[in-house]
Amino acid sequence: MHLLFLSRPDRGHTYPTLWLAEELGRRGHRVTFASSAAGPASSAVRILTFGQHERSLLDQPAFRSRGPVDAVVGDPRTVEAARATWDVPVVVAGTNLPPGHEWPGEQAYEQYVFSLPGKRGAVRDPWRPGGRRPVLLVDGPSIKPLVRAFGDTDWQVVVGDSTRFAGLPHADVFLTDGGLPQVSAALRAGVPMVLAPRTAQETGNARQVVDLGVGTIATLEELPAENLRRLVEHLRVDEPTLAVARQIGRQVAAIGAREVAAARIEDLLGATPLTQAA
């Protein structure tokens, strides 16, 4: 098959699905990876830059020479453009957790493939923890003001955002509102969470995290700073919680492995690999 990956770089991962495209190329498919920013790839993938609009790809000789597109693998930012431009099957690949498990999963797309973000092309945050002091990642507009509760403590507080999650690889605890991207990132990293949901969807996500055994729901408006610090500190050292978080992280890594994600795309599209994946 000729598979077109349609990607827009974001702040968290410039090319979240690049290594997935390369895996499908190794399996014998013709793969074109198109993005609004060019970057390197293996010889199994043709990289093209489409500028400001995806439709400009149609006029590129390098794109036309690849032959008709059999399917498009989009991401949440390009899926609508893919559907409007190409009259072929469209699969959405993303880094939110997949549905069908006990954790919160992506429900917005009928054909969705979960893929761990690849290492190449990822934005590298220069921040590193100072010494052995514990690290708290704080995310969410209603939660960021709470960093003052940790001003006189040993905690190193990192303020993230909904796409970057700066400091998550180093975090001991994640204080968040419970949005799906945040929860997905924390479960991938095996980091326990204190959740302060605001919406019905965030509340549902938070309850699932609690049921998994890797988080606690807090009503922050009614939670004094001292109690919040105590809650965060408990999660940092509670071994049963940490063990479950690590176990889920390993499970997520297996489900989102590029070989598994590539096979899932082939299954959705009825494709057969021409070569055995390395």
PDB file of C-alpha atoms in Angstrom:
ATOM      1  CA  MET A   1       0.000   0.000   0.000  1.00  0.00           C
ATOM      2  CA  HIS A   2       0.958   3.631  -0.420  1.00  0.00           C
ATOM      3  CA  LEU A   3       0.384   5.143   3.010  1.00  0.00           C
ATOM      4  CA  LEU A   4       0.397   8.889   3.530  1.00  0.00           C
ATOM      5  CA  PHE A   5       1.219  10.083   7.041  1.00  0.00           C
ATOM      6  CA  LEU A   6      -0.146  13.575   7.515  1.00  0.00           C
ATOM      7  CA  SER A   7       1.391  15.343  10.493  1.00  0.00           C
ATOM      8  CA  ARG A   8       1.637  18.799  11.975  1.00  0.00           C
ATOM      9  CA  PRO A   9       4.462  19.371  14.423  1.00  0.00           C
ATOM     10  CA  ASP A  10       3.383  20.171  17.953  1.00  0.00           C
ATOM     11  CA  ARG A  11       5.247  21.401  20.979  1.00  0.00           C
ATOM     12  CA  GLY A  12       5.475  18.038  22.662  1.00  0.00           C
ATOM     13  CA  HIS A  13       6.659  15.873  19.808  1.00  0.00           C
ATOM     14  CA  THR A  14       7.587  17.248  16.432  1.00  0.00           C
ATOM     15  CA  TYR A  15       6.712  13.982  14.735  1.00  0.00           C
ATOM     16  CA  PRO A  16       4.714  11.745  17.108  1.00  0.00           C
ATOM     17  CA  THR A  17       4.243   9.068  14.455  1.00  0.00           C
ATOM     18  CA  LEU A  18       7.497   9.217  12.503  1.00  0.00           C
ATOM     19  CA  TRP A  19       8.876   5.982  13.901  1.00  0.00           C
ATOM     20  CA  LEU A  20       5.516   4.317  13.181  1.00  0.00           C
ATOM     21  CA  ALA A  21       5.806   5.452   9.545  1.00  0.00           C
ATOM     22  CA  GLU A  22       9.328   4.028   9.405  1.00  0.00           C
ATOM     23  CA  GLU A  23       8.122   0.717  10.797  1.00  0.00           C
ATOM     24  CA  LEU A  24       5.487   0.438   8.065  1.00  0.00           C
ATOM     25  CA  GLY A  25       8.155   1.287   5.495  1.00  0.00           C
ATOM     26  CA  ARG A  26      10.313  -1.539   6.809  1.00  0.00           C
ATOM     27  CA  ARG A  27       7.334  -3.845   6.424  1.00  0.00           C
ATOM     28  CA  GLY A  28       7.333  -3.203   2.689  1.00  0.00           C
ATOM     29  CA  HIS A  29       4.768  -0.443   2.239  1.00  0.00           C
ATOM     30  CA  ARG A  30       5.418   2.759   0.324  1.00  0.00           C
ATOM     31  CA  VAL A  31       5.256   5.485   2.957  1.00  0.00           C
ATOM     32  CA  THR A  32       5.148   9.234   2.449  1.00  0.00           C
ATOM     33  CA  PHE A  33       5.485  11.281   5.630  1.00  0.00           C
ATOM     34  CA  ALA A  34       4.178  14.798   5.068  1.00  0.00           C
ATOM     35  CA  SER A  35       4.435  17.557   7.620  1.00  0.00           C
ATOM     36  CA  SER A  36       4.423  21.326   7.737  1.00  0.00           C
ATOM     37  CA  ALA A  37       8.055  21.090   8.859  1.00  0.00           C
ATOM     38  CA  ALA A  38      10.642  18.854   7.226  1.00  0.00           C
ATOM     39  CA  GLY A  39      12.943  16.509   9.115  1.00  0.00           C
ATOM     40  CA  PRO A  40      15.163  13.453   8.684  1.00  0.00           C
ATOM     41  CA  ALA A  41      13.862   9.911   8.380  1.00  0.00           C
ATOM     42  CA  SER A  42      15.093   6.477   7.439  1.00  0.00           C
ATOM     43  CA  SER A  43      15.351   5.393   3.820  1.00  0.00           C
ATOM     44  CA  ALA A  44      12.041   3.539   4.225  1.00  0.00           C
ATOM     45  CA  VAL A  45      10.114   6.828   4.285  1.00  0.00           C
ATOM     46  CA  ARG A  46       9.853   9.743   1.841  1.00  0.00           C
ATOM     47  CA  ILE A  47       9.661  13.042   3.739  1.00  0.00           C
ATOM     48  CA  LEU A  48       7.721  15.896   2.135  1.00  0.00           C
ATOM     49  CA  THR A  49       6.883  19.372   3.391  1.00  0.00           C
ATOM     50  CA  PHE A  50       3.470  20.750   2.521  1.00  0.00           C
ATOM     51  CA  GLY A  51       3.874  24.316   3.764  1.00  0.00           C
ATOM     52  CA  GLN A  52       0.765  26.016   5.102  1.00  0.00           C
ATOM     53  CA  HIS A  53      -1.928  23.770   3.653  1.00  0.00           C
ATOM     54  CA  GLU A  54      -2.154  20.033   3.166  1.00  0.00           C
ATOM     55  CA  ARG A  55      -3.720  20.366  -0.296  1.00  0.00           C
ATOM     56  CA  SER A  56      -0.459  21.784  -1.620  1.00  0.00           C
ATOM     57  CA  LEU A  57       0.882  18.233  -1.528  1.00  0.00           C
ATOM     58  CA  LEU A  58      -1.296  17.355  -4.508  1.00  0.00           C
ATOM     59  CA  ASP A  59       0.724  19.635  -6.785  1.00  0.00           C
ATOM     60  CA  GLN A  60       4.172  18.401  -5.784  1.00  0.00           C
ATOM     61  CA  PRO A  61       5.882  16.251  -8.452  1.00  0.00           C
ATOM     62  CA  ALA A  62       7.600  14.234  -5.703  1.00  0.00           C
ATOM     63  CA  PHE A  63       4.210  13.420  -4.265  1.00  0.00           C
ATOM     64  CA  ARG A  64       2.553  12.562  -7.589  1.00  0.00           C
ATOM     65  CA  SER A  65       5.440  10.288  -8.534  1.00  0.00           C
ATOM     66  CA  ARG A  66       4.671   8.077  -5.567  1.00  0.00           C
ATOM     67  CA  GLY A  67       1.387   7.008  -7.139  1.00  0.00           C
ATOM     68  CA  PRO A  68      -2.153   6.996  -5.739  1.00  0.00           C
ATOM     69  CA  VAL A  69      -2.592   7.101  -1.973  1.00  0.00           C
ATOM     70  CA  ASP A  70      -4.353   4.016  -0.601  1.00  0.00           C
ATOM     71  CA  ALA A  71      -4.877   5.327   2.924  1.00  0.00           C
ATOM     72  CA  VAL A  72      -3.991   8.282   5.144  1.00  0.00           C
ATOM     73  CA  VAL A  73      -2.695   8.058   8.692  1.00  0.00           C
ATOM     74  CA  GLY A  74      -3.517  11.390  10.291  1.00  0.00           C
ATOM     75  CA  ASP A  75      -3.172  12.778  13.766  1.00  0.00           C
ATOM     76  CA  PRO A  76      -5.817  14.653  15.773  1.00  0.00           C
ATOM     77  CA  ARG A  77      -4.669  17.940  14.201  1.00  0.00           C
ATOM     78  CA  THR A  78      -4.809  16.768  10.582  1.00  0.00           C
ATOM     79  CA  VAL A  79      -7.612  14.213  10.470  1.00  0.00           C
ATOM     80  CA  GLU A  80     -10.263  16.633   9.186  1.00  0.00           C
ATOM     81  CA  ALA A  81      -7.963  17.888   6.427  1.00  0.00           C
ATOM     82  CA  ALA A  82      -7.163  14.293   5.494  1.00  0.00           C
ATOM     83  CA  ARG A  83     -10.823  13.408   5.169  1.00  0.00           C
ATOM     84  CA  ALA A  84     -11.568  16.518   3.136  1.00  0.00           C
ATOM     85  CA  THR A  85      -8.634  16.103   0.741  1.00  0.00           C
ATOM     86  CA  TRP A  86      -8.302  12.355   0.141  1.00  0.00           C
ATOM     87  CA  ASP A  87     -11.178  10.020  -0.684  1.00  0.00           C
ATOM     88  CA  VAL A  88      -9.489   7.040   0.969  1.00  0.00           C
ATOM     89  CA  PRO A  89      -9.644   5.364   4.400  1.00  0.00           C
ATOM     90  CA  VAL A  90      -8.264   7.541   7.205  1.00  0.00           C
ATOM     91  CA  VAL A  91      -6.758   6.174  10.410  1.00  0.00           C
ATOM     92  CA  VAL A  92      -5.957   8.442  13.342  1.00  0.00           C
ATOM     93  CA  ALA A  93      -2.727   7.727  15.211  1.00  0.00           C
ATOM     94  CA  GLY A  94      -2.051   9.505  18.469  1.00  0.00           C
ATOM     95  CA  THR A  95      -0.401   9.379  21.849  1.00  0.00           C
ATOM     96  CA  ASN A  96      -3.563   9.374  23.973  1.00  0.00           C
ATOM     97  CA  LEU A  97      -4.240   5.937  25.411  1.00  0.00           C
ATOM     98  CA  PRO A  98      -6.459   3.607  23.381  1.00  0.00           C
ATOM     99  CA  PRO A  99     -10.018   2.673  24.380  1.00  0.00           C
ATOM    100  CA  GLY A 100     -11.023  -0.768  25.527  1.00  0.00           C
ATOM    101  CA  HIS A 101      -9.016  -0.862  28.743  1.00  0.00           C
ATOM    102  CA  GLU A 102      -9.626   0.141  32.349  1.00  0.00           C
ATOM    103  CA  TRP A 103      -7.738   3.392  31.878  1.00  0.00           C
ATOM    104  CA  PRO A 104      -9.178   6.560  30.254  1.00  0.00           C
ATOM    105  CA  GLY A 105      -8.964   6.132  26.495  1.00  0.00           C
ATOM    106  CA  GLU A 106      -9.440   8.098  23.280  1.00  0.00           C
ATOM    107  CA  GLN A 107     -13.098   7.846  22.207  1.00  0.00           C
ATOM    108  CA  ALA A 108     -13.228  10.541  19.529  1.00  0.00           C
ATOM    109  CA  TYR A 109     -12.229   8.413  16.527  1.00  0.00           C
ATOM    110  CA  GLU A 110     -13.710   5.239  15.078  1.00  0.00           C
ATOM    111  CA  GLN A 111     -10.367   4.007  13.711  1.00  0.00           C
ATOM    112  CA  TYR A 112      -7.723   4.987  16.238  1.00  0.00           C
ATOM    113  CA  VAL A 113      -4.240   3.590  16.767  1.00  0.00           C
ATOM    114  CA  PHE A 114      -2.240   4.310  19.894  1.00  0.00           C
ATOM    115  CA  SER A 115       1.458   4.877  19.333  1.00  0.00           C
ATOM    116  CA  LEU A 116       4.126   5.754  21.847  1.00  0.00           C
ATOM    117  CA  PRO A 117       5.848   8.988  20.804  1.00  0.00           C
ATOM    118  CA  GLY A 118       9.141   8.240  19.097  1.00  0.00           C
ATOM    119  CA  LYS A 119      12.430   9.505  20.467  1.00  0.00           C
ATOM    120  CA  ARG A 120      13.618  11.110  17.240  1.00  0.00           C
ATOM    121  CA  GLY A 121      11.937  14.372  16.446  1.00  0.00           C
ATOM    122  CA  ALA A 122      10.859  14.950  20.031  1.00  0.00           C
ATOM    123  CA  VAL A 123      11.409  18.353  21.581  1.00  0.00           C
ATOM    124  CA  ARG A 124      14.090  18.031  24.232  1.00  0.00           C
ATOM    125  CA  ASP A 125      13.426  20.143  27.275  1.00  0.00           C
ATOM    126  CA  PRO A 126      16.681  21.366  28.778  1.00  0.00           C
ATOM    127  CA  TRP A 127      15.326  21.302  32.333  1.00  0.00           C
ATOM    128  CA  ARG A 128      16.892  18.781  34.680  1.00  0.00           C
ATOM    129  CA  PRO A 129      16.196  18.288  38.380  1.00  0.00           C
ATOM    130  CA  GLY A 130      18.625  19.819  40.803  1.00  0.00           C
ATOM    131  CA  GLY A 131      20.099  17.152  43.041  1.00  0.00           C
ATOM    132  CA  ARG A 132      17.886  14.520  44.612  1.00  0.00           C
ATOM    133  CA  ARG A 133      15.040  16.762  45.655  1.00  0.00           C
ATOM    134  CA  PRO A 134      11.592  15.393  44.686  1.00  0.00           C
ATOM    135  CA  VAL A 135       9.913  16.756  41.550  1.00  0.00           C
ATOM    136  CA  LEU A 136       6.273  17.792  41.256  1.00  0.00           C
ATOM    137  CA  LEU A 137       4.802  18.486  37.818  1.00  0.00           C
ATOM    138  CA  VAL A 138       1.837  20.874  37.915  1.00  0.00           C
ATOM    139  CA  ASP A 139      -0.517  21.275  34.957  1.00  0.00           C
ATOM    140  CA  GLY A 140      -3.827  22.997  34.324  1.00  0.00           C
ATOM    141  CA  PRO A 141      -4.971  26.656  34.485  1.00  0.00           C
ATOM    142  CA  SER A 142      -6.848  26.214  37.767  1.00  0.00           C
ATOM    143  CA  ILE A 143      -4.005  24.231  39.331  1.00  0.00           C
ATOM    144  CA  LYS A 144      -0.894  26.245  38.457  1.00  0.00           C
ATOM    145  CA  PRO A 145      -1.575  28.843  41.212  1.00  0.00           C
ATOM    146  CA  LEU A 146      -1.178  26.038  43.750  1.00  0.00           C
ATOM    147  CA  VAL A 147       2.577  25.970  43.258  1.00  0.00           C
ATOM    148  CA  ARG A 148       2.839  28.446  46.115  1.00  0.00           C
ATOM    149  CA  ALA A 149       1.845  25.638  48.489  1.00  0.00           C
ATOM    150  CA  PHE A 150       5.282  24.120  47.833  1.00  0.00           C
ATOM    151  CA  GLY A 151       7.308  27.326  48.034  1.00  0.00           C
ATOM    152  CA  ASP A 152       8.879  26.555  51.412  1.00  0.00           C
ATOM    153  CA  THR A 153       9.508  22.866  50.801  1.00  0.00           C
ATOM    154  CA  ASP A 154      12.172  20.689  49.208  1.00  0.00           C
ATOM    155  CA  TRP A 155       9.916  20.014  46.224  1.00  0.00           C
ATOM    156  CA  GLN A 156      11.085  21.154  42.808  1.00  0.00           C
ATOM    157  CA  VAL A 157       7.930  22.318  41.033  1.00  0.00           C
ATOM    158  CA  VAL A 158       7.749  22.239  37.235  1.00  0.00           C
ATOM    159  CA  VAL A 159       4.813  23.942  35.519  1.00  0.00           C
ATOM    160  CA  GLY A 160       3.833  22.048  32.387  1.00  0.00           C
ATOM    161  CA  ASP A 161       1.182  22.552  29.732  1.00  0.00           C
ATOM    162  CA  SER A 162      -1.253  20.337  27.877  1.00  0.00           C
ATOM    163  CA  THR A 163       1.169  19.354  25.104  1.00  0.00           C
ATOM    164  CA  ARG A 164       4.659  19.556  26.519  1.00  0.00           C
ATOM    165  CA  PHE A 165       4.537  18.185  30.086  1.00  0.00           C
ATOM    166  CA  ALA A 166       7.967  19.552  30.860  1.00  0.00           C
ATOM    167  CA  GLY A 167       9.672  17.568  33.577  1.00  0.00           C
ATOM    168  CA  LEU A 168       7.422  14.509  33.404  1.00  0.00           C
ATOM    169  CA  PRO A 169      10.329  12.085  32.839  1.00  0.00           C
ATOM    170  CA  HIS A 170      11.751  13.307  36.146  1.00  0.00           C
ATOM    171  CA  ALA A 171       8.496  13.753  38.083  1.00  0.00           C
ATOM    172  CA  ASP A 172       7.643  11.910  41.274  1.00  0.00           C
ATOM    173  CA  VAL A 173       4.024  13.114  41.315  1.00  0.00           C
ATOM    174  CA  PHE A 174       1.778  14.839  38.754  1.00  0.00           C
ATOM    175  CA  LEU A 175      -0.770  17.403  39.997  1.00  0.00           C
ATOM    176  CA  THR A 176      -3.291  17.832  37.175  1.00  0.00           C
ATOM    177  CA  ASP A 177      -6.926  18.494  36.306  1.00  0.00           C
ATOM    178  CA  GLY A 178      -7.314  15.086  34.660  1.00  0.00           C
ATOM    179  CA  GLY A 179      -7.490  15.867  30.943  1.00  0.00           C
ATOM    180  CA  LEU A 180      -6.944  12.880  28.689  1.00  0.00           C
ATOM    181  CA  PRO A 181      -3.561  14.044  27.279  1.00  0.00           C
ATOM    182  CA  GLN A 182      -2.275  14.649  30.809  1.00  0.00           C
ATOM    183  CA  VAL A 183      -3.527  11.332  32.161  1.00  0.00           C
ATOM    184  CA  SER A 184      -2.217   9.451  29.124  1.00  0.00           C
ATOM    185  CA  ALA A 185       1.227  11.014  29.513  1.00  0.00           C
ATOM    186  CA  ALA A 186       1.377  10.222  33.227  1.00  0.00           C
ATOM    187  CA  LEU A 187       0.321   6.603  32.744  1.00  0.00           C
ATOM    188  CA  ARG A 188       2.893   6.198  29.960  1.00  0.00           C
ATOM    189  CA  ALA A 189       5.560   7.534  32.322  1.00  0.00           C
ATOM    190  CA  GLY A 190       4.400   5.547  35.353  1.00  0.00           C
ATOM    191  CA  VAL A 191       3.873   8.680  37.480  1.00  0.00           C
ATOM    192  CA  PRO A 192       1.141   8.780  40.191  1.00  0.00           C
ATOM    193  CA  MET A 193      -1.347  11.632  40.094  1.00  0.00           C
ATOM    194  CA  VAL A 194      -3.260  14.024  42.311  1.00  0.00           C
ATOM    195  CA  LEU A 195      -6.270  15.021  40.241  1.00  0.00           C
ATOM    196  CA  ALA A 196      -8.514  18.067  40.619  1.00  0.00           C
ATOM    197  CA  PRO A 197     -11.077  17.673  37.804  1.00  0.00           C
ATOM    198  CA  ARG A 198     -13.302  20.519  36.670  1.00  0.00           C
ATOM    199  CA  THR A 199     -15.409  19.019  33.864  1.00  0.00           C
ATOM    200  CA  ALA A 200     -17.486  15.857  33.641  1.00  0.00           C
ATOM    201  CA  GLN A 201     -14.946  14.256  31.313  1.00  0.00           C
ATOM    202  CA  GLU A 202     -12.048  15.080  33.613  1.00  0.00           C
ATOM    203  CA  THR A 203     -14.016  13.709  36.548  1.00  0.00           C
ATOM    204  CA  GLY A 204     -14.598  10.456  34.676  1.00  0.00           C
ATOM    205  CA  ASN A 205     -10.901  10.229  33.840  1.00  0.00           C
ATOM    206  CA  ALA A 206      -9.944  10.936  37.438  1.00  0.00           C
ATOM    207  CA  ARG A 207     -12.234   8.234  38.783  1.00  0.00           C
ATOM    208  CA  GLN A 208     -10.706   5.699  36.419  1.00  0.00           C
ATOM    209  CA  VAL A 209      -7.220   6.698  37.559  1.00  0.00           C
ATOM    210  CA  VAL A 210      -8.273   6.216  41.178  1.00  0.00           C
ATOM    211  CA  ASP A 211      -9.798   2.824  40.332  1.00  0.00           C
ATOM    212  CA  LEU A 212      -6.489   1.837  38.752  1.00  0.00           C
ATOM    213  CA  GLY A 213      -4.766   2.605  42.035  1.00  0.00           C
ATOM    214  CA  VAL A 214      -2.404   5.300  40.772  1.00  0.00           C
ATOM    215  CA  GLY A 215      -4.067   8.519  41.853  1.00  0.00           C
ATOM    216  CA  THR A 216      -6.161  10.507  44.319  1.00  0.00           C
ATOM    217  CA  ILE A 217      -8.932  13.020  43.652  1.00  0.00           C
ATOM    218  CA  ALA A 218      -8.710  16.290  45.556  1.00  0.00           C
ATOM    219  CA  THR A 219     -11.107  19.207  45.796  1.00  0.00           C
ATOM    220  CA  LEU A 220      -8.402  21.809  45.798  1.00  0.00           C
ATOM    221  CA  GLU A 221     -10.640  24.746  46.708  1.00  0.00           C
ATOM    222  CA  GLU A 222     -11.293  23.050  50.057  1.00  0.00           C
ATOM    223  CA  LEU A 223      -7.802  21.611  50.538  1.00  0.00           C
ATOM    224  CA  PRO A 224      -5.414  23.635  52.721  1.00  0.00           C
ATOM    225  CA  ALA A 225      -1.827  23.891  51.533  1.00  0.00           C
ATOM    226  CA  GLU A 226      -0.594  21.667  54.340  1.00  0.00           C
ATOM    227  CA  ASN A 227      -3.009  18.871  53.417  1.00  0.00           C
ATOM    228  CA  LEU A 228      -2.124  19.175  49.750  1.00  0.00           C
ATOM    229  CA  ARG A 229       1.567  18.801  50.563  1.00  0.00           C
ATOM    230  CA  ARG A 230       0.803  15.793  52.737  1.00  0.00           C
ATOM    231  CA  LEU A 231      -1.224  14.186  49.949  1.00  0.00           C
ATOM    232  CA  VAL A 232       1.521  14.695  47.369  1.00  0.00           C
ATOM    233  CA  GLU A 233       4.199  13.417  49.729  1.00  0.00           C
ATOM    234  CA  HIS A 234       2.175  10.276  50.442  1.00  0.00           C
ATOM    235  CA  LEU A 235       1.952   9.420  46.744  1.00  0.00           C
ATOM    236  CA  ARG A 236       5.673   9.970  46.334  1.00  0.00           C
ATOM    237  CA  VAL A 237       6.569   7.263  48.858  1.00  0.00           C
ATOM    238  CA  ASP A 238       3.577   4.909  48.750  1.00  0.00           C
ATOM    239  CA  GLU A 239       5.119   1.750  47.315  1.00  0.00           C
ATOM    240  CA  PRO A 240       1.839  -0.013  46.351  1.00  0.00           C
ATOM    241  CA  THR A 241       0.857   3.017  44.265  1.00  0.00           C
ATOM    242  CA  LEU A 242       4.295   3.283  42.705  1.00  0.00           C
ATOM    243  CA  ALA A 243       4.345  -0.430  41.878  1.00  0.00           C
ATOM    244  CA  VAL A 244       0.988  -0.229  40.085  1.00  0.00           C
ATOM    245  CA  ALA A 245       2.113   2.900  38.197  1.00  0.00           C
ATOM    246  CA  ARG A 246       5.253   1.125  37.001  1.00  0.00           C
ATOM    247  CA  GLN A 247       3.243  -1.931  35.967  1.00  0.00           C
ATOM    248  CA  ILE A 248       0.809   0.177  33.954  1.00  0.00           C
ATOM    249  CA  GLY A 249       3.730   1.998  32.341  1.00  0.00           C
ATOM    250  CA  ARG A 250       5.133  -1.328  31.148  1.00  0.00           C
ATOM    251  CA  GLN A 251       1.720  -2.408  29.869  1.00  0.00           C
ATOM    252  CA  VAL A 252       1.273   0.852  27.965  1.00  0.00           C
ATOM    253  CA  ALA A 253       4.754   0.495  26.466  1.00  0.00           C
ATOM    254  CA  ALA A 254       3.867  -2.947  25.126  1.00  0.00           C
ATOM    255  CA  ILE A 255       0.555  -1.826  23.624  1.00  0.00           C
ATOM    256  CA  GLY A 256       2.034   1.288  22.048  1.00  0.00           C
ATOM    257  CA  ALA A 257       5.160  -0.336  20.635  1.00  0.00           C
ATOM    258  CA  ARG A 258       5.662   0.601  17.000  1.00  0.00           C
ATOM    259  CA  GLU A 259       5.501  -3.020  15.825  1.00  0.00           C
ATOM    260  CA  VAL A 260       2.128  -3.441  17.545  1.00  0.00           C
ATOM    261  CA  ALA A 261       0.816  -0.103  16.249  1.00  0.00           C
ATOM    262  CA  ALA A 262       1.967  -0.893  12.702  1.00  0.00           C
ATOM    263  CA  ALA A 263       0.233  -4.268  12.781  1.00  0.00           C
ATOM    264  CA  ARG A 264      -2.910  -2.569  14.049  1.00  0.00           C
ATOM    265  CA  ILE A 265      -2.880  -0.137  11.106  1.00  0.00           C
ATOM    266  CA  GLU A 266      -2.423  -3.027   8.674  1.00  0.00           C
ATOM    267  CA  ASP A 267      -5.323  -4.838  10.304  1.00  0.00           C
ATOM    268  CA  LEU A 268      -7.607  -1.797  10.066  1.00  0.00           C
ATOM    269  CA  LEU A 269      -6.725  -1.280   6.405  1.00  0.00           C
ATOM    270  CA  GLY A 270      -6.688  -4.931   5.396  1.00  0.00           C
ATOM    271  CA  ALA A 271      -3.037  -4.670   4.384  1.00  0.00           C
ATOM    272  CA  THR A 272      -0.397  -7.382   4.464  1.00  0.00           C
ATOM    273  CA  PRO A 273       3.268  -6.659   5.165  1.00  0.00           C
ATOM    274  CA  LEU A 274       5.470  -7.480   2.175  1.00  0.00           C
ATOM    275  CA  THR A 275       8.538  -8.019   4.311  1.00  0.00           C
ATOM    276  CA  GLN A 276       9.102  -9.294   7.817  1.00  0.00           C
ATOM    277  CA  ALA A 277       9.653  -6.435  10.230  1.00  0.00           C
ATOM    278  CA  ALA A 278      13.144  -6.351  11.715  1.00  0.00           C
TER     279      ALA A 278
END
